[in-house]
Structure formats: C-alpha cells, structure tokens
C-alpha cells in the first residue's frame, strides 16, 4: 500500500495536510497544487495568471458589464412591489394596534365602572353627583359666613378649652 492510497483499515491519518485536516476528496491530493486556489486573488494580474495556468484565456473586459445589465424598469418595478408589500404590512399592523387600543379603552371603562360599584354600591354615579352637589352647597355657605367675626368670637372659647385640658394633665 502506498502513502497516497486509502487503506482498508478505515482511517486516513496519513492523508492529512499541514493544517491537520483531511482533504475533501482523494482526487484533490493528486491534483496539481498550482491549480488549486483556496483564497482570493491579490490583484488582477494574479487572476489572469491563474486563468492562464488553467489553460484558457477568458477576456474580462466587457464580459461582466453585458452579463450584469438589468433593466431599470425591472429594478423600479421590483422596488415598487417591495414598497407596496411593506405598506400592506404596516396597514395590517396599524389595524391590529387600533383594535388593541379600542380593547384597552373598553376594558378601562369597565374597570372604572366595576370599581365605582364596588366602592359606592348600586347607582354609584348618582351618589357621586349627590356628594358633589353637597360639597358645592357647603362651600357656598362657608363663603357667606362672616369668618372674621366668627373667628374673633370663637378664639377665646378655644383657648379657654385648651387651658382647661392642659391644667388637668
């Protein structure tokens, strides 16, 4: 058995390259190393030299421009189609967001109503309206009182009550 042949033992430890990995195929080990190119080319001259070693000359001028020309109309139509799809996606997302916002508003109204019923019992809005009306009436009545005269009259009574309380303690 030769070194470059695969043996019947099922291993190919002798077939490893310098990096320690096995070659992809047995034929690759027998190929001309000048024809195997694993990395990119440093320059256009290296590329042309590599093509010459392969045995053929491929003209690089004009070939890529003719092969890669694409109609501007096709590019514009493709871009327009992409934009329309994106617009449809955005409309669908907006519709979902609008439905979610409506659901949130409805749920908040239901929560506020349930909270009012839990705190104030039946007919909570009527009770709230009554409390607000009573507050308004009491405020108007306090504004009508002559607070200066009431304070002047009540102040000696408050001070006397405080003195009696402190005297007991």
Tab-separated table of N, CA and C in Angstrom:
chain	number	residue	atom	x	y	z
A	1	UNK	N	0.855	-1.164	0.000
A	1	UNK	CA	0.000	0.000	0.000
A	1	UNK	C	0.902	1.227	0.000
A	2	UNK	N	0.546	2.194	-0.832
A	2	UNK	CA	1.308	3.430	-0.935
A	2	UNK	C	0.748	4.477	0.015
A	3	UNK	N	1.525	5.511	0.227
A	3	UNK	CA	1.114	6.549	1.169
A	3	UNK	C	-0.131	7.285	0.698
A	4	UNK	N	-0.282	7.529	-0.596
A	4	UNK	CA	-1.412	8.299	-1.108
A	4	UNK	C	-2.647	7.443	-1.322
A	5	UNK	N	-2.592	6.163	-1.087
A	5	UNK	CA	-3.764	5.319	-1.265
A	5	UNK	C	-4.475	5.135	0.064
A	6	UNK	N	-5.776	4.987	-0.019
A	6	UNK	CA	-6.565	4.735	1.185
A	6	UNK	C	-6.496	3.252	1.510
A	7	UNK	N	-6.251	2.925	2.742
A	7	UNK	CA	-6.160	1.537	3.147
A	7	UNK	C	-7.515	0.971	3.517
A	8	UNK	N	-7.556	-0.334	3.786
A	8	UNK	CA	-8.795	-0.992	4.159
A	8	UNK	C	-9.094	-0.860	5.645
A	9	UNK	N	-8.240	-0.202	6.414
A	9	UNK	CA	-8.461	-0.122	7.849
A	9	UNK	C	-9.471	0.953	8.233
A	10	UNK	N	-9.929	1.752	7.294
A	10	UNK	CA	-10.987	2.717	7.537
A	10	UNK	C	-10.502	4.064	8.019
A	11	UNK	N	-9.218	4.273	8.151
A	11	UNK	CA	-8.730	5.585	8.569
A	11	UNK	C	-7.855	6.157	7.486
A	12	UNK	N	-7.702	7.430	7.504
A	12	UNK	CA	-6.815	8.069	6.541
A	12	UNK	C	-5.941	9.083	7.268
A	13	UNK	N	-5.299	8.631	8.360
A	13	UNK	CA	-4.462	9.529	9.140
A	13	UNK	C	-3.296	10.072	8.326
A	14	UNK	N	-2.800	9.289	7.396
A	14	UNK	CA	-1.671	9.737	6.588
A	14	UNK	C	-2.079	10.711	5.500
A	15	UNK	N	-3.384	10.953	5.329
A	15	UNK	CA	-3.878	11.798	4.244
A	15	UNK	C	-4.151	13.223	4.719
A	16	UNK	N	-3.626	13.640	5.833
A	16	UNK	CA	-3.894	14.980	6.374
A	16	UNK	C	-2.898	15.979	5.795
A	17	UNK	N	-3.371	17.229	5.648
A	17	UNK	CA	-2.473	18.273	5.155
A	17	UNK	C	-1.761	18.936	6.324
A	18	UNK	N	-1.060	20.028	6.079
A	18	UNK	CA	-0.258	20.676	7.120
A	18	UNK	C	-1.114	21.246	8.247
A	19	UNK	N	-2.344	21.598	7.961
A	19	UNK	CA	-3.209	22.188	8.984
A	19	UNK	C	-3.834	21.123	9.861
A	20	UNK	N	-3.703	19.860	9.539
A	20	UNK	CA	-4.228	18.784	10.359
A	20	UNK	C	-5.615	18.334	9.967
A	21	UNK	N	-6.145	18.841	8.865
A	21	UNK	CA	-7.468	18.414	8.433
A	21	UNK	C	-7.340	17.541	7.190
A	22	UNK	N	-8.255	16.622	7.063
A	22	UNK	CA	-8.216	15.702	5.930
A	22	UNK	C	-8.721	16.405	4.688
A	23	UNK	N	-8.184	16.077	3.501
A	23	UNK	CA	-8.669	16.693	2.273
A	23	UNK	C	-10.097	16.234	1.972
A	24	UNK	N	-10.783	17.040	1.150
A	24	UNK	CA	-12.183	16.754	0.851
A	24	UNK	C	-12.325	15.474	0.050
A	25	UNK	N	-11.452	15.215	-0.858
A	25	UNK	CA	-11.541	14.003	-1.681
A	25	UNK	C	-10.134	13.505	-1.987
A	26	UNK	N	-10.047	12.234	-2.338
A	26	UNK	CA	-8.752	11.634	-2.651
A	26	UNK	C	-8.156	12.262	-3.904
A	27	UNK	N	-9.003	12.644	-4.855
A	27	UNK	CA	-8.519	13.220	-6.097
A	27	UNK	C	-7.838	14.565	-5.835
A	28	UNK	N	-8.230	15.270	-4.788
A	28	UNK	CA	-7.643	16.563	-4.509
A	28	UNK	C	-6.166	16.425	-4.131
A	29	UNK	N	-5.810	15.328	-3.504
A	29	UNK	CA	-4.409	15.142	-3.124
A	29	UNK	C	-3.534	14.882	-4.329
A	30	UNK	N	-4.110	14.354	-5.398
A	30	UNK	CA	-3.339	14.067	-6.604
A	30	UNK	C	-3.375	15.221	-7.590
A	31	UNK	N	-4.137	16.284	-7.304
A	31	UNK	CA	-4.259	17.403	-8.235
A	31	UNK	C	-3.000	18.246	-8.200
A	32	UNK	N	-2.802	18.973	-9.275
A	32	UNK	CA	-1.661	19.875	-9.370
A	32	UNK	C	-1.860	21.011	-8.368
A	33	UNK	N	-0.929	21.218	-7.437
A	33	UNK	CA	-1.120	22.263	-6.420
A	33	UNK	C	-1.160	23.665	-7.013
A	34	UNK	N	-0.617	23.868	-8.211
A	34	UNK	CA	-0.677	25.191	-8.837
A	34	UNK	C	-2.102	25.526	-9.289
A	35	UNK	N	-2.926	24.494	-9.510
A	35	UNK	CA	-4.290	24.732	-9.988
A	35	UNK	C	-5.292	24.915	-8.848
A	36	UNK	N	-4.902	24.555	-7.641
A	36	UNK	CA	-5.807	24.674	-6.503
A	36	UNK	C	-5.635	26.059	-5.895
A	37	UNK	N	-6.722	26.774	-5.826
A	37	UNK	CA	-6.684	28.140	-5.309
A	37	UNK	C	-7.748	28.259	-4.223
A	38	UNK	N	-7.352	28.348	-2.951
A	38	UNK	CA	-8.305	28.376	-1.844
A	38	UNK	C	-8.639	29.791	-1.388
A	39	UNK	N	-7.854	30.781	-1.715
A	39	UNK	CA	-8.091	32.141	-1.276
A	39	UNK	C	-8.340	33.034	-2.476
A	40	UNK	N	-8.705	34.289	-2.198
A	40	UNK	CA	-8.926	35.257	-3.268
A	40	UNK	C	-7.621	35.696	-3.892
A	41	UNK	N	-7.712	36.487	-4.936
A	41	UNK	CA	-6.542	36.955	-5.662
A	41	UNK	C	-6.144	38.324	-5.161
A	42	UNK	N	-4.856	38.561	-5.093
A	42	UNK	CA	-4.357	39.835	-4.591
A	42	UNK	C	-4.523	40.945	-5.616
A	43	UNK	N	-4.463	40.586	-6.904
A	43	UNK	CA	-4.570	41.614	-7.935
A	43	UNK	C	-5.165	41.000	-9.196
A	44	UNK	N	-5.441	41.855	-10.153
A	44	UNK	CA	-5.970	41.412	-11.448
A	44	UNK	C	-4.931	40.574	-12.182
A	45	UNK	N	-3.668	40.912	-12.011
A	45	UNK	CA	-2.595	40.160	-12.667
A	45	UNK	C	-2.529	38.732	-12.120
A	46	UNK	N	-2.700	38.559	-10.821
A	46	UNK	CA	-2.719	37.216	-10.248
A	46	UNK	C	-3.894	36.408	-10.802
A	47	UNK	N	-5.024	37.063	-10.960
A	47	UNK	CA	-6.202	36.389	-11.508
A	47	UNK	C	-5.939	35.939	-12.940
A	48	UNK	N	-5.373	36.808	-13.756
A	48	UNK	CA	-5.076	36.446	-15.156
A	48	UNK	C	-4.024	35.332	-15.221
A	49	UNK	N	-3.046	35.356	-14.322
A	49	UNK	CA	-2.032	34.299	-14.291
A	49	UNK	C	-2.674	32.974	-13.899
A	50	UNK	N	-3.592	33.014	-12.968
A	50	UNK	CA	-4.283	31.792	-12.568
A	50	UNK	C	-5.099	31.235	-13.722
A	51	UNK	N	-5.784	32.092	-14.455
A	51	UNK	CA	-6.552	31.634	-15.613
A	51	UNK	C	-5.633	31.033	-16.672
A	52	UNK	N	-4.459	31.598	-16.825
A	52	UNK	CA	-3.509	31.065	-17.804
A	52	UNK	C	-3.038	29.674	-17.388
A	53	UNK	N	-2.871	29.417	-16.090
A	53	UNK	CA	-2.440	28.091	-15.649
A	53	UNK	C	-3.541	27.064	-15.857
A	54	UNK	N	-4.772	27.515	-15.873
A	54	UNK	CA	-5.868	26.585	-16.133
A	54	UNK	C	-5.942	26.204	-17.603
A	55	UNK	N	-5.272	26.952	-18.444
A	55	UNK	CA	-5.211	26.578	-19.851
A	55	UNK	C	-6.152	27.366	-20.722
A	56	UNK	N	-6.799	28.333	-20.227
A	56	UNK	CA	-7.706	29.106	-21.068
A	56	UNK	C	-7.558	30.577	-20.799
A	57	UNK	N	-7.956	31.350	-21.758
A	57	UNK	CA	-7.928	32.792	-21.600
A	57	UNK	C	-9.362	33.286	-21.656
A	58	UNK	N	-9.774	33.938	-20.572
A	58	UNK	CA	-11.122	34.486	-20.514
A	58	UNK	C	-11.003	35.996	-20.545
A	59	UNK	N	-11.561	36.626	-21.571
A	59	UNK	CA	-11.464	38.086	-21.621
A	59	UNK	C	-12.347	38.702	-20.528
A	60	UNK	N	-11.762	39.530	-19.702
A	60	UNK	CA	-12.502	40.130	-18.603
A	60	UNK	C	-13.173	41.431	-19.006
A	61	UNK	N	-12.689	42.081	-20.067
A	61	UNK	CA	-13.259	43.353	-20.484
A	61	UNK	C	-14.599	43.138	-21.170
A	62	UNK	N	-15.597	43.885	-20.735
A	62	UNK	CA	-16.895	43.855	-21.394
A	62	UNK	C	-17.763	42.688	-20.995
A	63	UNK	N	-17.192	41.618	-20.478
A	63	UNK	CA	-17.972	40.423	-20.151
A	63	UNK	C	-18.887	40.673	-18.963
A	64	UNK	N	-18.377	41.250	-17.905
A	64	UNK	CA	-19.187	41.436	-16.707
A	64	UNK	C	-20.248	42.501	-16.906
A	65	UNK	N	-19.967	43.542	-17.673
A	65	UNK	CA	-20.944	44.604	-17.872
A	65	UNK	C	-22.145	44.102	-18.664
A	66	UNK	N	-21.904	43.319	-19.715
A	66	UNK	CA	-23.007	42.815	-20.525
A	66	UNK	C	-23.830	41.784	-19.764
A	67	UNK	N	-23.159	40.961	-18.979
A	67	UNK	CA	-23.864	39.894	-18.280
A	67	UNK	C	-24.675	40.429	-17.101
A	68	UNK	N	-24.249	41.530	-16.514
A	68	UNK	CA	-24.907	42.013	-15.311
A	68	UNK	C	-25.898	43.139	-15.559
A	69	UNK	N	-26.080	43.544	-16.785
A	69	UNK	CA	-27.027	44.621	-17.050
A	69	UNK	C	-28.445	44.165	-16.752
A	70	UNK	N	-29.140	44.989	-16.001
A	70	UNK	CA	-30.519	44.709	-15.636
A	70	UNK	C	-31.332	45.919	-16.030
A	71	UNK	N	-32.492	45.647	-16.522
A	71	UNK	CA	-33.363	46.734	-16.944
A	71	UNK	C	-33.716	47.617	-15.754
A	72	UNK	N	-33.649	48.942	-15.952
A	72	UNK	CA	-34.025	49.867	-14.899
A	72	UNK	C	-35.505	49.730	-14.565
A	73	UNK	N	-36.312	49.406	-15.568
A	73	UNK	CA	-37.744	49.228	-15.317
A	73	UNK	C	-37.985	48.063	-14.367
A	74	UNK	N	-37.252	46.987	-14.558
A	74	UNK	CA	-37.410	45.827	-13.679
A	74	UNK	C	-37.026	46.183	-12.251
A	75	UNK	N	-35.931	46.906	-12.094
A	75	UNK	CA	-35.487	47.298	-10.749
A	75	UNK	C	-36.518	48.215	-10.088
A	76	UNK	N	-37.065	49.153	-10.867
A	76	UNK	CA	-38.075	50.054	-10.310
A	76	UNK	C	-39.354	49.305	-9.954
A	77	UNK	N	-39.756	48.374	-10.816
A	77	UNK	CA	-40.960	47.592	-10.530
A	77	UNK	C	-40.751	46.715	-9.297
A	78	UNK	N	-39.576	46.152	-9.172
A	78	UNK	CA	-39.271	45.333	-8.008
A	78	UNK	C	-39.302	46.178	-6.737
A	79	UNK	N	-38.717	47.352	-6.792
A	79	UNK	CA	-38.715	48.248	-5.623
A	79	UNK	C	-40.136	48.698	-5.286
A	80	UNK	N	-40.932	49.002	-6.310
A	80	UNK	CA	-42.323	49.405	-6.094
A	80	UNK	C	-43.127	48.270	-5.474
A	81	UNK	N	-42.887	47.051	-5.932
A	81	UNK	CA	-43.575	45.893	-5.372
A	81	UNK	C	-43.189	45.700	-3.903
A	82	UNK	N	-41.896	45.862	-3.599
A	82	UNK	CA	-41.437	45.744	-2.218
A	82	UNK	C	-42.069	46.813	-1.329
A	83	UNK	N	-42.159	48.033	-1.852
A	83	UNK	CA	-42.757	49.115	-1.070
A	83	UNK	C	-44.250	48.879	-0.838
A	84	UNK	N	-44.937	48.337	-1.843
A	84	UNK	CA	-46.364	48.034	-1.666
A	84	UNK	C	-46.567	46.944	-0.621
A	85	UNK	N	-45.705	45.930	-0.647
A	85	UNK	CA	-45.803	44.872	0.370
A	85	UNK	C	-45.546	45.435	1.764
A	86	UNK	N	-44.565	46.311	1.871
A	86	UNK	CA	-44.264	46.933	3.162
A	86	UNK	C	-45.435	47.793	3.630
A	87	UNK	N	-46.061	48.504	2.704
A	87	UNK	CA	-47.230	49.325	3.054
A	87	UNK	C	-48.381	48.449	3.535
A	88	UNK	N	-48.600	47.317	2.878
A	88	UNK	CA	-49.651	46.398	3.327
A	88	UNK	C	-49.348	45.853	4.716
A	89	UNK	N	-48.085	45.517	4.968
A	89	UNK	CA	-47.698	45.042	6.302
A	89	UNK	C	-47.932	46.107	7.358
A	90	UNK	N	-47.578	47.351	7.047
A	90	UNK	CA	-47.783	48.440	8.003
A	90	UNK	C	-49.265	48.687	8.261
A	91	UNK	N	-50.082	48.594	7.219
A	91	UNK	CA	-51.532	48.766	7.403
A	91	UNK	C	-52.101	47.661	8.281
A	92	UNK	N	-51.635	46.442	8.077
A	92	UNK	CA	-52.110	45.330	8.905
A	92	UNK	C	-51.697	45.536	10.361
A	93	UNK	N	-50.474	45.973	10.583
A	93	UNK	CA	-50.013	46.233	11.950
A	93	UNK	C	-50.816	47.364	12.592
A	94	UNK	N	-51.084	48.422	11.813
A	94	UNK	CA	-51.858	49.543	12.335
A	94	UNK	C	-53.265	49.097	12.709
A	95	UNK	N	-53.858	48.240	11.895
A	95	UNK	CA	-55.197	47.730	12.192
A	95	UNK	C	-55.192	46.948	13.502
A	96	UNK	N	-54.177	46.122	13.704
A	96	UNK	CA	-54.068	45.347	14.944
A	96	UNK	C	-53.895	46.284	16.135
A	97	UNK	N	-53.069	47.307	15.989
A	97	UNK	CA	-52.849	48.259	17.080
A	97	UNK	C	-54.132	49.017	17.403
A	98	UNK	N	-54.893	49.397	16.386
A	98	UNK	CA	-56.153	50.099	16.623
A	98	UNK	C	-57.136	49.218	17.375
A	99	UNK	N	-57.212	47.942	17.002
A	99	UNK	CA	-58.113	47.034	17.725
A	99	UNK	C	-57.660	46.859	19.168
A	100	UNK	N	-56.354	46.744	19.387
A	100	UNK	CA	-55.857	46.595	20.748
A	100	UNK	C	-56.130	47.850	21.578
A	101	UNK	N	-55.976	49.031	20.973
A	101	UNK	CA	-56.244	50.282	21.695
A	101	UNK	C	-57.715	50.381	22.068
A	102	UNK	N	-58.595	49.998	21.143
A	102	UNK	CA	-60.028	50.026	21.443
A	102	UNK	C	-60.355	49.057	22.575
A	103	UNK	N	-59.733	47.906	22.561
A	103	UNK	CA	-59.957	46.923	23.624
A	103	UNK	C	-59.492	47.467	24.963
A	104	UNK	N	-58.350	48.131	24.983
A	104	UNK	CA	-57.823	48.694	26.224
A	104	UNK	C	-58.771	49.762	26.767
A	105	UNK	N	-59.288	50.629	25.897
A	105	UNK	CA	-60.198	51.679	26.342
A	105	UNK	C	-61.471	51.071	26.922
A	106	UNK	N	-62.030	50.084	26.237
A	106	UNK	CA	-63.256	49.444	26.720
A	106	UNK	C	-63.005	48.768	28.068
A	107	UNK	N	-61.887	48.099	28.208
A	107	UNK	CA	-61.573	47.428	29.465
A	107	UNK	C	-61.365	48.426	30.603
A	108	UNK	N	-60.756	49.571	30.311
A	108	UNK	CA	-60.573	50.593	31.338
A	108	UNK	C	-61.916	51.165	31.792
A	109	UNK	N	-62.832	51.370	30.864
A	109	UNK	CA	-64.161	51.868	31.228
A	109	UNK	C	-64.881	50.832	32.080
A	110	UNK	N	-64.786	49.572	31.719
A	110	UNK	CA	-65.427	48.512	32.503
A	110	UNK	C	-64.818	48.437	33.910
A	111	UNK	N	-63.493	48.579	33.997
A	111	UNK	CA	-62.844	48.536	35.302
A	111	UNK	C	-63.296	49.703	36.181
A	112	UNK	N	-63.366	50.917	35.601
A	112	UNK	CA	-63.791	52.085	36.373
A	112	UNK	C	-65.226	51.913	36.861
A	113	UNK	N	-66.089	51.368	36.028
A	113	UNK	CA	-67.476	51.152	36.421
A	113	UNK	C	-67.564	50.109	37.529
A	114	UNK	N	-66.826	49.030	37.392
A	114	UNK	CA	-66.841	47.989	38.423
A	114	UNK	C	-66.259	48.518	39.729
A	115	UNK	N	-65.226	49.327	39.648
A	115	UNK	CA	-64.627	49.900	40.846
A	115	UNK	C	-65.616	50.835	41.550
A	116	UNK	N	-66.327	51.640	40.790
A	116	UNK	CA	-67.315	52.545	41.382
A	116	UNK	C	-68.435	51.759	42.053
A	117	UNK	N	-68.887	50.685	41.410
A	117	UNK	CA	-69.933	49.847	42.011
A	117	UNK	C	-69.429	49.191	43.286
A	118	UNK	N	-68.178	48.768	43.297
A	118	UNK	CA	-67.630	48.106	44.484
A	118	UNK	C	-67.494	49.086	45.649
A	119	UNK	N	-67.153	50.331	45.372
A	119	UNK	CA	-66.953	51.303	46.443
A	119	UNK	C	-68.250	51.955	46.901
A	120	UNK	N	-69.158	52.223	45.966
A	120	UNK	CA	-70.349	53.008	46.300
A	120	UNK	C	-71.647	52.218	46.223
A	121	UNK	N	-71.584	50.954	45.853
A	121	UNK	CA	-72.802	50.139	45.782
A	121	UNK	C	-73.578	50.412	44.504
A	122	UNK	N	-74.919	50.261	44.615
A	122	UNK	CA	-75.762	50.461	43.430
A	122	UNK	C	-75.864	51.955	43.128
A	123	UNK	N	-76.027	52.279	41.913
A	123	UNK	CA	-76.129	53.644	41.398
A	123	UNK	C	-74.995	54.538	41.903
A	124	UNK	N	-73.760	54.175	41.618
A	124	UNK	CA	-72.633	54.950	42.141
A	124	UNK	C	-72.555	56.349	41.539
A	125	UNK	N	-72.943	56.495	40.294
A	125	UNK	CA	-72.822	57.804	39.645
A	125	UNK	C	-73.811	58.798	40.262
A	126	UNK	N	-74.970	58.310	40.668
A	126	UNK	CA	-75.939	59.174	41.332
A	126	UNK	C	-75.409	59.605	42.704
A	127	UNK	N	-74.775	58.692	43.409
A	127	UNK	CA	-74.209	59.022	44.717
A	127	UNK	C	-73.054	60.006	44.572
A	128	UNK	N	-72.238	59.841	43.555
A	128	UNK	CA	-71.143	60.782	43.310
A	128	UNK	C	-71.684	62.164	42.981
A	129	UNK	N	-72.729	62.222	42.176
A	129	UNK	CA	-73.326	63.511	41.818
A	129	UNK	C	-73.898	64.182	43.063
A	130	UNK	N	-74.534	63.422	43.952
A	130	UNK	CA	-75.064	63.978	45.200
A	130	UNK	C	-73.960	64.516	46.092
A	131	UNK	N	-72.847	63.784	46.191
A	131	UNK	CA	-71.725	64.240	47.014
A	131	UNK	C	-71.128	65.524	46.453
A	132	UNK	N	-71.037	65.605	45.150
A	132	UNK	CA	-70.506	66.818	44.527
A	132	UNK	C	-71.440	68.001	44.763
A	133	UNK	N	-72.738	67.794	44.655
A	133	UNK	CA	-73.707	68.873	44.895
A	133	UNK	C	-73.654	69.333	46.346
A	134	UNK	N	-73.531	68.381	47.276
A	134	UNK	CA	-73.453	68.742	48.700
A	134	UNK	C	-72.188	69.541	48.975
A	135	UNK	N	-71.074	69.173	48.367
A	135	UNK	CA	-69.827	69.908	48.538
A	135	UNK	C	-69.970	71.330	48.019
A	136	UNK	N	-70.638	71.477	46.892
A	136	UNK	CA	-70.850	72.802	46.320
A	136	UNK	C	-71.675	73.678	47.267
A	137	UNK	N	-72.763	73.131	47.818
A	137	UNK	CA	-73.650	73.893	48.709
A	137	UNK	C	-72.910	74.284	49.985
A	138	UNK	N	-72.160	73.367	50.587
A	138	UNK	CA	-71.428	73.661	51.821
A	138	UNK	C	-70.373	74.733	51.566
A	139	UNK	N	-69.689	74.662	50.458
A	139	UNK	CA	-68.664	75.659	50.122
A	139	UNK	C	-69.289	77.037	49.973
A	140	UNK	N	-70.438	77.118	49.306
A	140	UNK	CA	-71.123	78.412	49.143
A	140	UNK	C	-71.568	78.954	50.498
A	141	UNK	N	-72.021	78.068	51.368
A	141	UNK	CA	-72.483	78.516	52.687
A	141	UNK	C	-71.313	79.041	53.517
A	142	UNK	N	-70.157	78.392	53.453
A	142	UNK	CA	-68.992	78.844	54.205
A	142	UNK	C	-68.528	80.203	53.692
A	143	UNK	N	-68.627	80.417	52.408
A	143	UNK	CA	-68.215	81.700	51.838
A	143	UNK	C	-69.123	82.835	52.315
A	144	UNK	N	-70.380	82.522	52.590
A	144	UNK	CA	-71.328	83.543	53.020
A	144	UNK	C	-71.130	83.927	54.487
A	145	UNK	N	-70.485	83.080	55.292
A	145	UNK	CA	-70.281	83.374	56.715
A	145	UNK	C	-69.275	84.499	56.905
A	146	UNK	N	-69.513	85.342	57.903
A	146	UNK	CA	-68.511	86.371	58.235
A	146	UNK	C	-67.416	85.736	59.102
A	147	UNK	N	-66.419	85.154	58.490
A	147	UNK	CA	-65.405	84.396	59.215
A	147	UNK	C	-64.596	85.245	60.179
A	148	UNK	N	-64.445	86.513	59.885
A	148	UNK	CA	-63.700	87.390	60.807
A	148	UNK	C	-64.399	87.493	62.152
A	149	UNK	N	-65.715	87.711	62.145
A	149	UNK	CA	-66.476	87.839	63.396
A	149	UNK	C	-66.569	86.493	64.102
A	150	UNK	N	-66.757	85.403	63.357
A	150	UNK	CA	-66.858	84.075	63.948
A	150	UNK	C	-65.531	83.696	64.594
A	151	UNK	N	-64.429	83.986	63.939
A	151	UNK	CA	-63.114	83.665	64.480
A	151	UNK	C	-62.831	84.485	65.738
A	152	UNK	N	-63.191	85.748	65.697
A	152	UNK	CA	-62.960	86.618	66.868
A	152	UNK	C	-63.773	86.136	68.063
A	153	UNK	N	-64.987	85.656	67.831
A	153	UNK	CA	-65.825	85.172	68.913
A	153	UNK	C	-65.367	83.808	69.395
A	154	UNK	N	-64.971	82.921	68.509
A	154	UNK	CA	-64.645	81.541	68.871
A	154	UNK	C	-63.240	81.403	69.452
A	155	UNK	N	-62.340	82.310	69.181
A	155	UNK	CA	-60.954	82.167	69.606
A	155	UNK	C	-60.808	82.129	71.137
A	156	UNK	N	-61.451	83.007	71.907
A	156	UNK	CA	-61.310	82.897	73.368
A	156	UNK	C	-61.890	81.594	73.909
A	157	UNK	N	-62.951	81.082	73.296
A	157	UNK	CA	-63.532	79.819	73.747
A	157	UNK	C	-62.570	78.662	73.505
A	158	UNK	N	-61.894	78.648	72.382
A	158	UNK	CA	-60.938	77.583	72.039
A	158	UNK	C	-59.739	77.653	72.983
A	159	UNK	N	-59.242	78.846	73.260
A	159	UNK	CA	-58.081	78.996	74.137
A	159	UNK	C	-58.436	78.559	75.555
A	160	UNK	N	-59.647	78.903	76.031
A	160	UNK	CA	-60.066	78.500	77.379
A	160	UNK	C	-60.185	76.983	77.476
A	161	UNK	N	-60.699	76.332	76.433
A	161	UNK	CA	-60.820	74.876	76.438
A	161	UNK	C	-59.441	74.231	76.456
A	162	UNK	N	-58.492	74.790	75.755
A	162	UNK	CA	-57.135	74.238	75.730
A	162	UNK	C	-56.469	74.419	77.092
A	163	UNK	N	-56.703	75.558	77.752
A	163	UNK	CA	-56.110	75.803	79.080
A	163	UNK	C	-56.659	74.819	80.105
A	164	UNK	N	-57.958	74.541	80.062
A	164	UNK	CA	-58.550	73.575	80.987
A	164	UNK	C	-57.967	72.186	80.763
A	165	UNK	N	-57.754	71.817	79.502
A	165	UNK	CA	-57.222	70.494	79.189
A	165	UNK	C	-55.789	70.369	79.690
A	166	UNK	N	-54.978	71.400	79.527
A	166	UNK	CA	-53.595	71.354	79.974
A	166	UNK	C	-53.512	71.391	81.501
A	167	UNK	N	-54.485	72.058	82.136
A	167	UNK	CA	-54.485	72.159	83.596
A	167	UNK	C	-54.779	70.807	84.230
A	168	UNK	N	-55.570	69.979	83.611
A	168	UNK	CA	-55.906	68.650	84.125
A	168	UNK	C	-54.715	67.705	84.012
A	169	UNK	N	-53.901	67.872	83.016
A	169	UNK	CA	-52.811	66.927	82.825
A	169	UNK	C	-51.580	67.251	83.559
